[in-house]
Each structure stands twice: as structure tokens, then as C-alpha cells.
Short mmCIF file of C-alpha atoms in Angstrom, two decimals:
data_model
loop_
_atom_site.label_atom_id
_atom_site.label_comp_id
_atom_site.label_asym_id
_atom_site.label_seq_id
_atom_site.Cartn_x
_atom_site.Cartn_y
_atom_site.Cartn_z
CA MET A 1 -27.81 -16.76 16.49
CA ILE A 2 -24.32 -17.37 15.80
CA SER A 3 -22.18 -20.44 15.40
CA ILE A 4 -21.26 -22.82 17.56
CA GLU A 5 -17.28 -22.09 15.86
CA ASP A 6 -17.53 -18.17 16.71
CA MET A 7 -18.40 -18.87 20.41
CA LYS A 8 -15.04 -20.71 20.91
CA LYS A 9 -13.02 -18.34 19.40
CA ALA A 10 -14.17 -15.87 21.34
CA GLU A 11 -12.87 -18.43 24.84
CA GLY A 12 -10.60 -16.39 26.27
CA LYS A 13 -11.10 -13.31 24.96
CA ASP A 14 -11.97 -9.91 25.22
CA VAL A 15 -15.52 -8.92 23.18
CA LYS A 16 -17.80 -6.64 22.51
CA ILE A 17 -21.71 -9.27 22.18
CA ILE A 18 -24.47 -7.60 20.93
CA PHE A 19 -27.43 -9.72 21.68
CA THR A 20 -30.88 -9.89 20.15
CA GLY A 21 -32.42 -7.57 21.81
CA GLY A 22 -29.94 -4.62 21.12
CA ASN A 23 -28.03 -4.91 25.01
CA GLN A 24 -24.58 -4.75 24.74
CA PHE A 25 -21.30 -6.49 26.46
CA GLU A 26 -18.35 -5.16 26.47
CA GLY A 27 -15.28 -7.03 28.31
CA LYS A 28 -13.80 -10.60 29.44
CA CYS A 29 -15.16 -13.91 27.63
CA THR A 30 -14.30 -16.55 29.86
CA TYR A 31 -15.28 -19.96 29.91
CA TYR A 32 -17.01 -21.18 26.55
CA MET A 33 -19.60 -24.27 27.36
CA ARG A 34 -20.86 -27.27 25.39
CA PRO A 35 -24.77 -28.54 25.78
CA GLU A 36 -24.95 -31.66 27.81
CA ASP A 37 -27.89 -33.25 26.69
CA GLU A 38 -30.07 -32.15 23.67
CA ASP A 39 -31.93 -29.43 25.74
CA GLU A 40 -29.83 -27.55 26.68
CA GLU A 41 -28.03 -24.37 24.36
CA PRO A 42 -24.41 -23.68 24.46
CA THR A 43 -23.31 -20.85 26.60
CA LEU A 44 -20.51 -18.44 26.54
CA PHE A 45 -19.57 -17.21 30.08
CA ILE A 46 -18.84 -13.45 29.83
CA GLY A 47 -17.48 -10.52 32.90
CA GLU A 48 -17.59 -11.82 36.35
CA ASP A 49 -20.76 -13.48 36.73
CA LYS A 50 -22.40 -13.93 33.15
CA PHE A 51 -24.07 -16.06 31.06
CA ALA A 52 -24.98 -15.60 27.76
CA LEU A 53 -26.86 -18.19 25.36
CA GLN A 54 -26.02 -19.29 21.73
CA SER A 55 -29.91 -17.92 20.65
CA GLU A 56 -29.14 -15.11 23.14
CA ILE A 57 -26.04 -14.37 20.42
CA GLU A 58 -26.68 -11.70 17.18
CA SER A 59 -22.88 -11.11 16.90
CA ILE A 60 -19.58 -11.78 18.68
CA GLU A 61 -16.82 -9.41 17.86
CA ILE A 62 -13.02 -10.47 19.14
CA LEU A 63 -11.80 -7.08 20.61
#
């Protein structure tokens, strides 16, 4: 799992994300959303209509 700081740095940038299951995404990170309560996770909105939760992301590379 990556840090919140790494997630914030990715906002607005082209990124390569490797997920915990081994899948990859390469494209634009459009938005970082912080959790509104303790039951939610930090989230990155990526591509046109996808999102990734903090616990799903193994690593982020800013391209």
C-alpha cells in the first residue's frame, strides 16, 4: 500500500499504477479524494471513469 503523500503527488499527472493483484494502469490521474470519515479510504480517480483505493495500489510512478 502506498502513502497518502504519494497519492497527492500523482494528482493531475500522467502516472503508471501497479495494483496489488498485478494489473497496471497507465494514464492521467485526474483527482485525489481524501476520506470523509474513518470508514472510507483515500481514492485516486484515474482515466475517464476509473478509480483506485489506497489499499489496491502497490506503487505509483509519475511519468
